mmCIF file of C-alpha atoms in Angstrom:
data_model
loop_
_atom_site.group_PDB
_atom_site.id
_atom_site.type_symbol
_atom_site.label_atom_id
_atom_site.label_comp_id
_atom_site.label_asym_id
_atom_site.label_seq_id
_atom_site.Cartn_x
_atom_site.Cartn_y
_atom_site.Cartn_z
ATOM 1 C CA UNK A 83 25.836 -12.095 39.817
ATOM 2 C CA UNK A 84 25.619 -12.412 36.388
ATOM 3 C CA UNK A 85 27.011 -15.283 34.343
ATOM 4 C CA UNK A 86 29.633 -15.131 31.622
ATOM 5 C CA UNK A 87 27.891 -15.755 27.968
ATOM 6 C CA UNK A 88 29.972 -18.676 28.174
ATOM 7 C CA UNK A 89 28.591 -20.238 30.988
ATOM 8 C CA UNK A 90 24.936 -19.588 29.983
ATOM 9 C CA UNK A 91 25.029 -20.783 26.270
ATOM 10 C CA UNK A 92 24.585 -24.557 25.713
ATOM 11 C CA UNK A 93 25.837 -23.564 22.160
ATOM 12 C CA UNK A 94 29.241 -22.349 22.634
ATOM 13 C CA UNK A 95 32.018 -24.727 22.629
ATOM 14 C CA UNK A 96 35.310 -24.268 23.569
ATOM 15 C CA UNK A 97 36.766 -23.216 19.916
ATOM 16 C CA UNK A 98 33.228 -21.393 19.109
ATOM 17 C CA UNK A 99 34.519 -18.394 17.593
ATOM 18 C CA UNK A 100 32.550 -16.509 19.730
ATOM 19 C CA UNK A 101 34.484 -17.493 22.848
ATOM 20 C CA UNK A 102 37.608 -16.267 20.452
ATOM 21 C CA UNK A 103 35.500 -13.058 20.034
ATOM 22 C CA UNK A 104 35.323 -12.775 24.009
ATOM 23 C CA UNK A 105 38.294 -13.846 25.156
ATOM 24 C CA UNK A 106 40.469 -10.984 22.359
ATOM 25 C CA UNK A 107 37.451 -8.030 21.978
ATOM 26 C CA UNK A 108 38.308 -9.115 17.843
ATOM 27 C CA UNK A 109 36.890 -11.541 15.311
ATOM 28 C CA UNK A 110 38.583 -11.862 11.877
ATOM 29 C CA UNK A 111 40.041 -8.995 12.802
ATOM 30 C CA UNK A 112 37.361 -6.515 13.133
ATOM 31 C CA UNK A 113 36.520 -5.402 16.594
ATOM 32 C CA UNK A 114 33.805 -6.842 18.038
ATOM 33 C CA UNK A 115 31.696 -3.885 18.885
ATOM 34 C CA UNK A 116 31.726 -2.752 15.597
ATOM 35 C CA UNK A 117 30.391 -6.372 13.904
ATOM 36 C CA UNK A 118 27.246 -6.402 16.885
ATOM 37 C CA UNK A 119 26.635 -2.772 16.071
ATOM 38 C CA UNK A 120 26.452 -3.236 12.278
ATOM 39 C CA UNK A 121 24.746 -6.483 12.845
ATOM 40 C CA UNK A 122 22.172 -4.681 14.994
ATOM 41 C CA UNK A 123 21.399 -2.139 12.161
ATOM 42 C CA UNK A 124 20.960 -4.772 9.531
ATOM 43 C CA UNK A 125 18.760 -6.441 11.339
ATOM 44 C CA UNK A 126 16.585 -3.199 11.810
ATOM 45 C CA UNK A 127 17.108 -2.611 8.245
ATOM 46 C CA UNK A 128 16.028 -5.710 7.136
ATOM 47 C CA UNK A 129 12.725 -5.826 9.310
ATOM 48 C CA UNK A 130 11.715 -2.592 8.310
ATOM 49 C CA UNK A 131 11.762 -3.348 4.801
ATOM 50 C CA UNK A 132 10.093 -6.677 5.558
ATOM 51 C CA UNK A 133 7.257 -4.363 6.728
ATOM 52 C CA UNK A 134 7.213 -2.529 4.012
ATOM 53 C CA UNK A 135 7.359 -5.376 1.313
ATOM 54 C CA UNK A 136 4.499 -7.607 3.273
ATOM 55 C CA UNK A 137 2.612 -4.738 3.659
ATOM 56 C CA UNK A 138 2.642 -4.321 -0.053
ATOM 57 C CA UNK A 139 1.934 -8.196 -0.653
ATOM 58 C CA UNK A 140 -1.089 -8.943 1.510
ATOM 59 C CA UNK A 141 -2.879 -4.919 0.987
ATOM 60 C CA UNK A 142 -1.827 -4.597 -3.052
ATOM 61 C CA UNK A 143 -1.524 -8.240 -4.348
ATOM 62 C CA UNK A 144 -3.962 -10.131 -1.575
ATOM 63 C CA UNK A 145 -1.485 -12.732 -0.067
ATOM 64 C CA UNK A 146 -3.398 -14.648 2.600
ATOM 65 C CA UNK A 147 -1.075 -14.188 5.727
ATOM 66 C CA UNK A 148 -0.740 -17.877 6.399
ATOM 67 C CA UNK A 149 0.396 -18.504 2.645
ATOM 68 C CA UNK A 150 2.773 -15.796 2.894
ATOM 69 C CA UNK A 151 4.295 -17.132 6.329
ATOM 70 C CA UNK A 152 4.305 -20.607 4.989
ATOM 71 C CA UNK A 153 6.962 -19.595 2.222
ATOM 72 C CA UNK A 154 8.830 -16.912 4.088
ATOM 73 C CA UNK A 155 9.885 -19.472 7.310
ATOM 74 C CA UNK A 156 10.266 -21.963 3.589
ATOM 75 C CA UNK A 157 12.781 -19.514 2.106
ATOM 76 C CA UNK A 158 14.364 -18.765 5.684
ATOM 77 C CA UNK A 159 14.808 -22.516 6.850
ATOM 78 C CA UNK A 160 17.999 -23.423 4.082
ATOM 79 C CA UNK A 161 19.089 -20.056 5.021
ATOM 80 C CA UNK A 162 19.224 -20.486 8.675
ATOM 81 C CA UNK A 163 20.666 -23.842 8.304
ATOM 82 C CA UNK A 164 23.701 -22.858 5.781
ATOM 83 C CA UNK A 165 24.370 -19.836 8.785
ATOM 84 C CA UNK A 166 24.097 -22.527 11.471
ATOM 85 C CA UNK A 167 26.751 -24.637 9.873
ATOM 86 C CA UNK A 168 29.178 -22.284 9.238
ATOM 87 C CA UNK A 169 28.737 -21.039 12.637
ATOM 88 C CA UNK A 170 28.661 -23.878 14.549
ATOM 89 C CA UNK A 171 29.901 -26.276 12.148
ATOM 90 C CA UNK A 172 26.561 -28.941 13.328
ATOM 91 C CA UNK A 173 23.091 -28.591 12.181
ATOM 92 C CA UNK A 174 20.950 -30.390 14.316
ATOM 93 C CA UNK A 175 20.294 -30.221 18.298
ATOM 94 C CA UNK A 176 20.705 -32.265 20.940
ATOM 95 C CA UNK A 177 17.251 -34.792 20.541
ATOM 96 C CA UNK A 178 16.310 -33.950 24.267
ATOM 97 C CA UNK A 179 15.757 -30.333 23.076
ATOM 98 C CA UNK A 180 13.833 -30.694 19.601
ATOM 99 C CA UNK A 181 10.482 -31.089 21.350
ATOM 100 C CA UNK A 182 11.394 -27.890 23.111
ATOM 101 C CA UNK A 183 12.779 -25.775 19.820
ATOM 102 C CA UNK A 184 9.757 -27.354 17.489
ATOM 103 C CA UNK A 185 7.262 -25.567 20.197
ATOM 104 C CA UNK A 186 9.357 -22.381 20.513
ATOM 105 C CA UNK A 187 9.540 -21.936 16.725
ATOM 106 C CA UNK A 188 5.913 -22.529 16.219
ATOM 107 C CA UNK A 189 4.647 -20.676 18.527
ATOM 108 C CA UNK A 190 7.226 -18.008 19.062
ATOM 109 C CA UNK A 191 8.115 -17.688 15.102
ATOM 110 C CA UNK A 192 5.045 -19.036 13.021
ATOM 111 C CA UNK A 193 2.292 -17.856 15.242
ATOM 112 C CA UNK A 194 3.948 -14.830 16.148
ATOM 113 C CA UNK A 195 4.463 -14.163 12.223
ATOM 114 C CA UNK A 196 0.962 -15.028 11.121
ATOM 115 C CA UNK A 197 -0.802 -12.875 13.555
ATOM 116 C CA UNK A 198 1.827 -9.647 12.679
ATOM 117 C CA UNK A 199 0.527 -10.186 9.077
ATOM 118 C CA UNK A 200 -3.023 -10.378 10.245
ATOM 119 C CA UNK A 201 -2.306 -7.362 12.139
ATOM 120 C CA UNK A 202 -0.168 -5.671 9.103
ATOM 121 C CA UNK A 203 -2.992 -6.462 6.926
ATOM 122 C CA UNK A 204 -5.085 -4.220 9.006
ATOM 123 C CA UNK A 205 -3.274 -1.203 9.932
ATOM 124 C CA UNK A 206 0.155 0.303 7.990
ATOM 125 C CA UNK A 207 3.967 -0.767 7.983
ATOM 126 C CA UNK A 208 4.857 2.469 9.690
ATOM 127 C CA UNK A 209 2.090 1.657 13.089
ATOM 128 C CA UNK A 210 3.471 -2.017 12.869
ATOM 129 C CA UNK A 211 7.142 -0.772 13.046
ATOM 130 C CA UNK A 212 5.958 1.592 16.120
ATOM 131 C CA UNK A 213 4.037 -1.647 17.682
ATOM 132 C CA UNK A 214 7.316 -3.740 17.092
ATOM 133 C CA UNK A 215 9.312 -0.577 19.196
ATOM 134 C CA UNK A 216 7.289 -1.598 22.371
ATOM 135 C CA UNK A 217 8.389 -5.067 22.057
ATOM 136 C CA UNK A 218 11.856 -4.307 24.339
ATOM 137 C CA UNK A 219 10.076 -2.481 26.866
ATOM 138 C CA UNK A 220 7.920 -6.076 27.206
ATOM 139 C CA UNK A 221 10.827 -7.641 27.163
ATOM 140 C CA UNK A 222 12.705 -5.662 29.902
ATOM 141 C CA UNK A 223 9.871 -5.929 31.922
ATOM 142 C CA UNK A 224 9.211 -9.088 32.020
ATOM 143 C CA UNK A 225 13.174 -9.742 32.325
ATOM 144 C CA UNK A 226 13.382 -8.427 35.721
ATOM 145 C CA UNK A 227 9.800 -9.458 37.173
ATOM 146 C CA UNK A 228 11.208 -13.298 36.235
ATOM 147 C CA UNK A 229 14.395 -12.247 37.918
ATOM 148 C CA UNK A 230 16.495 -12.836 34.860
ATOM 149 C CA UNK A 231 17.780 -9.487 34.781
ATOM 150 C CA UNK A 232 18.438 -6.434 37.767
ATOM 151 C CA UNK A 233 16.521 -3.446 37.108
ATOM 152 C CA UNK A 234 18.472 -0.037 35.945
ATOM 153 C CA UNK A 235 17.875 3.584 34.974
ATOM 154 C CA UNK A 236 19.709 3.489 32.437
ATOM 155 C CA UNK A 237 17.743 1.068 31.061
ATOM 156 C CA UNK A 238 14.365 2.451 31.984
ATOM 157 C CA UNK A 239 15.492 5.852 30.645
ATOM 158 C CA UNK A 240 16.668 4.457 27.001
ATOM 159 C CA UNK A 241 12.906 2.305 27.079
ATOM 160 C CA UNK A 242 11.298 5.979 27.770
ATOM 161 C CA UNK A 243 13.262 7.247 25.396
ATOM 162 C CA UNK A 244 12.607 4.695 22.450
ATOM 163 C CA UNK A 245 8.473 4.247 23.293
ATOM 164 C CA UNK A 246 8.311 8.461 23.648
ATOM 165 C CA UNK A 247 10.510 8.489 20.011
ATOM 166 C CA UNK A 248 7.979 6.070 18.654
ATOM 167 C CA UNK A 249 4.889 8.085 20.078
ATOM 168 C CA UNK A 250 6.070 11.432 19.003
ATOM 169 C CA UNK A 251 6.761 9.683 15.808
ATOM 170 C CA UNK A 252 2.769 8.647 15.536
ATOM 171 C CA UNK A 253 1.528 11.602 16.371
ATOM 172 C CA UNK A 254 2.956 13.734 14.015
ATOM 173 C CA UNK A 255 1.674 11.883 11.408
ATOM 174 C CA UNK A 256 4.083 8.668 10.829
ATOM 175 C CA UNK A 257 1.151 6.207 9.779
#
């Protein structure tokens, strides 16, 4: 059986506003569908023009991909930090889990970043965006092999769906 977001996140405390968001299906009274929806799209929004722009920077202007990673987790640390306090109202982790977050972020945001510039550097925004659609399929995958999640059609279908979308969208001459 699955456990409530409550029970899994070390992060939420009892007056976390997402708990709030739970508990009434509203947050500042919006519904909360809505705000994960348009949150969703922004975040697609903002990652494809981040593939646009870096693809710009490191084929037009040169950037070296590590100098260009370097200042964007720079400019994205204060940011992340001003989000996390207003969210969470606390700004630093618990010290048994800072060995554990410094690895995740360097491997799993700087090395990850580097290596999609490398690889952006090489090829066009448009296949990047297409490799970046293949990234939930991986994810779903690997999900229920580890156990962490039951396996469903539904979900299988919408992965078929999105990597055929993505193909169909190479092959007629998106990149």
């Amino acid at each position: 059986m699955r456990e409530s977001l409550e029970d899994s996140s070390p992060f939420l405390g009892e007056s976390s506003p997402t708990n709030i968001a739970i508990s009434t299906n509203m947050w500042m009274g919006v519904r909360v569908s809505v705000l994960v929806q348009g949150g969703l799209f922004l975040a697609q929004l903002i990652n494809a023009i981040y593939n646009v722009l870096a693809e710009h920077m490191l084929t037009k202007d040169g950037a070296n991909p590590l100098v260009f990673s370097v200042y964007r987790d720079l400019a994205a640390a204060p940011l992340l930090h001003l989000a996390a306090l207003g969210v969470e109202g606390r700004v630093m982790p618990n010290n048994q889990d800072l060995p554990r977050l410094i690895t995740q972020g360097f491997l799993g945001v700087f090395c990850n970043q580097v290596l999609f510039l490398v690889g952006l550097s090489l090829t066009s925004a448009t296949v990047a965006s297409v490799v970046n659609l293949t990234l939930p399929l991986f994810a779903a995958v690997l999900a229920v092999a580890c156990g962490m999640d039951s396996f469903r059609w539904s979900t299988a279908a919408g992965l078929v769906l999105a990597v055929g979308g993505a193909g169909l969208m190479k092959a007629g001459g998106g990149g």
